[in-house]
PDB file of C-alpha atoms in Angstrom:
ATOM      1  CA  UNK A   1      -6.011 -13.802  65.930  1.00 54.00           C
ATOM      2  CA  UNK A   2      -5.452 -15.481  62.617  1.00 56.00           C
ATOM      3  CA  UNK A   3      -8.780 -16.640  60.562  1.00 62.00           C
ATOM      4  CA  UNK A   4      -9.272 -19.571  58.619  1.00 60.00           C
ATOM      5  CA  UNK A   5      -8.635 -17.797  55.513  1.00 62.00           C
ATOM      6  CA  UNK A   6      -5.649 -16.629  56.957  1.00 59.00           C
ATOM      7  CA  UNK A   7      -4.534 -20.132  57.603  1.00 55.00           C
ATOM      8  CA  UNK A   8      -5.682 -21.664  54.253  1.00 55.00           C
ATOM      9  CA  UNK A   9      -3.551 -18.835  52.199  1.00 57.00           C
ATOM     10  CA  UNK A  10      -0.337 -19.983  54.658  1.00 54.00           C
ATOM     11  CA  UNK A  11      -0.681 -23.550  54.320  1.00 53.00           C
ATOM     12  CA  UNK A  12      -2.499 -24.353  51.050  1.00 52.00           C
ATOM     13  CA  UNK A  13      -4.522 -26.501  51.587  1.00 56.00           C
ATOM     14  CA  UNK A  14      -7.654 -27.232  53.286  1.00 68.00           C
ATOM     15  CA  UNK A  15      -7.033 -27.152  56.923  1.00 72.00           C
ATOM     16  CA  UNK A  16      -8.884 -27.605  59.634  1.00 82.00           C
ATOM     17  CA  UNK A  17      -8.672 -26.283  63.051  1.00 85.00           C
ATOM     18  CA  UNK A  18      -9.004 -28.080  66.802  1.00 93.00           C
ATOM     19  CA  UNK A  19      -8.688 -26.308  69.711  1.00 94.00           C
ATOM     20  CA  UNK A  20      -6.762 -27.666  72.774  1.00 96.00           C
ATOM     21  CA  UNK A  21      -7.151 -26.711  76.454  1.00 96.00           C
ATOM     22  CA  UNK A  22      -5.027 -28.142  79.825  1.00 96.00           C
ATOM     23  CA  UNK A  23      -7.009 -28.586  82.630  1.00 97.00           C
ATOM     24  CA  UNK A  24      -4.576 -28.913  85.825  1.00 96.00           C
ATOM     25  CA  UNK A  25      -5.453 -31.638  88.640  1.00 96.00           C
ATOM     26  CA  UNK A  26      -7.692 -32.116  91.045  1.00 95.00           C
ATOM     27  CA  UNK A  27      -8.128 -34.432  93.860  1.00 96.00           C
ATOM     28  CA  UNK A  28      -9.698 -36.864  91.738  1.00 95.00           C
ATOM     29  CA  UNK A  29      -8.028 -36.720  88.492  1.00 94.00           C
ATOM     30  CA  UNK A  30      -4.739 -35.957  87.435  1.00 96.00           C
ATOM     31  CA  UNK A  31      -3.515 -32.985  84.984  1.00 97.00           C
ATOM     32  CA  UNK A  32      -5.482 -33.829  81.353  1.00 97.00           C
ATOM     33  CA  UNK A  33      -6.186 -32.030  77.592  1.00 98.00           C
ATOM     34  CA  UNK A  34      -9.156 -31.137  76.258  1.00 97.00           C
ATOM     35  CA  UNK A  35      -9.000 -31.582  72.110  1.00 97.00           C
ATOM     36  CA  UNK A  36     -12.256 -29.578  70.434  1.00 95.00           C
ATOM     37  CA  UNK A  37     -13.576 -29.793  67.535  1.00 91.00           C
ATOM     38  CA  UNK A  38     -16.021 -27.716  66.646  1.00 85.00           C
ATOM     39  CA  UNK A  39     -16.842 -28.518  62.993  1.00 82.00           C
ATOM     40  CA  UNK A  40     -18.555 -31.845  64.059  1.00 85.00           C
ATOM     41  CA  UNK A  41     -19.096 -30.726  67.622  1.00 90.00           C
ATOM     42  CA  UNK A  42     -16.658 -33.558  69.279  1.00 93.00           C
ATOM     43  CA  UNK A  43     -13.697 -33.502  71.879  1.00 96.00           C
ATOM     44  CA  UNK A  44     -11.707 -35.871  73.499  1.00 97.00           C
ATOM     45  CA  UNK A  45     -10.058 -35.245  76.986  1.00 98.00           C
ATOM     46  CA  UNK A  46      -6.601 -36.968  77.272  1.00 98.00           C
ATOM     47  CA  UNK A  47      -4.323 -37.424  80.482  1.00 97.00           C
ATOM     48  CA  UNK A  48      -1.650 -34.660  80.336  1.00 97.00           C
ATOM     49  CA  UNK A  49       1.895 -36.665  79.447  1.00 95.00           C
ATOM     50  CA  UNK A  50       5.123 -34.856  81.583  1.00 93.00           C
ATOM     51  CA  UNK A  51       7.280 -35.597  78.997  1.00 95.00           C
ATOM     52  CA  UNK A  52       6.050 -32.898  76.794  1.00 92.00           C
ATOM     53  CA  UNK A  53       6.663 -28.981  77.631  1.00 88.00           C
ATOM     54  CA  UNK A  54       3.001 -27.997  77.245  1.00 92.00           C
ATOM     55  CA  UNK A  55      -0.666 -29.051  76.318  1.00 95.00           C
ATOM     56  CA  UNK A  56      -0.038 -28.144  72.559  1.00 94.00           C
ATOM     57  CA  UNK A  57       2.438 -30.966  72.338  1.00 94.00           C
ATOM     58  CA  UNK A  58       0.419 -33.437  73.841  1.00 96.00           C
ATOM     59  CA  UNK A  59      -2.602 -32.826  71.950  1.00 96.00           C
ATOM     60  CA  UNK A  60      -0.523 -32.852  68.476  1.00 94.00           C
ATOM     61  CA  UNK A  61       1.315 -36.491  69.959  1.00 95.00           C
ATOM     62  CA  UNK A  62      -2.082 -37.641  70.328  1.00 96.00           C
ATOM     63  CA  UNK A  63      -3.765 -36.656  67.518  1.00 94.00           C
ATOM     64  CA  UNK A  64      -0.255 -38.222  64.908  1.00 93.00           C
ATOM     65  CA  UNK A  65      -0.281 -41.589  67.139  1.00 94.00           C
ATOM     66  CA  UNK A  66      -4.041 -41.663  65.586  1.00 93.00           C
ATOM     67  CA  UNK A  67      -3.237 -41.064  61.853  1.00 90.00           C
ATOM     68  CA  UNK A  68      -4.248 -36.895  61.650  1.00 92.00           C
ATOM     69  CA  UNK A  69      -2.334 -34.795  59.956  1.00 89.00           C
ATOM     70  CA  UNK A  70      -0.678 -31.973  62.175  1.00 91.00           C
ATOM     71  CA  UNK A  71       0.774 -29.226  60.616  1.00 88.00           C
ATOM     72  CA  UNK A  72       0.993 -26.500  63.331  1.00 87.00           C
ATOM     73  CA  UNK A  73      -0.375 -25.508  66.362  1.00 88.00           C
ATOM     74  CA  UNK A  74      -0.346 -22.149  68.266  1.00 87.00           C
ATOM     75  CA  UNK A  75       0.211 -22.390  71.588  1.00 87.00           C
ATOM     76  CA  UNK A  76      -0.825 -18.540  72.646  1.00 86.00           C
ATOM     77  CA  UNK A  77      -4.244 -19.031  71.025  1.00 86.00           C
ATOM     78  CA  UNK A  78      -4.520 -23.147  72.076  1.00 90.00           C
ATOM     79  CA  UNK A  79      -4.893 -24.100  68.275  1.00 90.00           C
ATOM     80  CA  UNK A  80      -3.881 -27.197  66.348  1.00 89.00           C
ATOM     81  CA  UNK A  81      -3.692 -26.572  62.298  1.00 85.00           C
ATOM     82  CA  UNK A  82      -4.910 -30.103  60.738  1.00 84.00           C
ATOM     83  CA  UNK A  83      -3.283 -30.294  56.696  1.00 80.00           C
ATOM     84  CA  UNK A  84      -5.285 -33.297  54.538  1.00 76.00           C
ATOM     85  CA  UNK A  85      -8.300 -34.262  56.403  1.00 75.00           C
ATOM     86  CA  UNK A  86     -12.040 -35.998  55.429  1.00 74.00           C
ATOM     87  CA  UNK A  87     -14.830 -35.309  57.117  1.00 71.00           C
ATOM     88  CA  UNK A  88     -15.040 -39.489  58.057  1.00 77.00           C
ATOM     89  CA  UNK A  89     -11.694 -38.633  60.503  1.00 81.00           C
ATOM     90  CA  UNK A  90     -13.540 -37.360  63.692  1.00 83.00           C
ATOM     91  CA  UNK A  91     -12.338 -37.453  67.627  1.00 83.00           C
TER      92      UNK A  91
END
């Protein structure tokens, strides 16, 4: 799994990582993503859209329709790489 440092050396800057997870339905609720962040200790759940491929692409949609700053994601490891970010910019 890549580390932080990892990431930082990569991208140079100061990045910051949120994790993303898709929750299928259930009889009560349809298909949805789970954005993390564990730096301030927030998420967000957000209804799955089936015009994306996976819950990495919705998450990153998301996330640049509300003025963050996506870089990358990993879909293996259910990452999203944030590039220029203050700590005021929270879920």
């Amino acid at each position: 799994m890549t580390t932080d440092k990892e990431i930082k050396e990569l991208t140079g800057v100061n990045t910051r990582l949120l994790s993303f997870k898709y929750f299928g339905p259930t009889n009560s609720n349809g298909s949805r993503v789970k954005i993390t962040d564990k730096r301030f200790k927030k998420s967000k759940t957000i209804p799955y859209d089936h015009c994306y491929n996976n819950a990495g692409a919705v998450a990153a949609r998301y996330l640049l329709d509300n003025g963050w700053d996506v870089v990358g994601s990993n879909e293996d490891y259910g990452i999203l790489i944030i590039g220029a970010w203050d700590c005021e910019q929270q879920l």
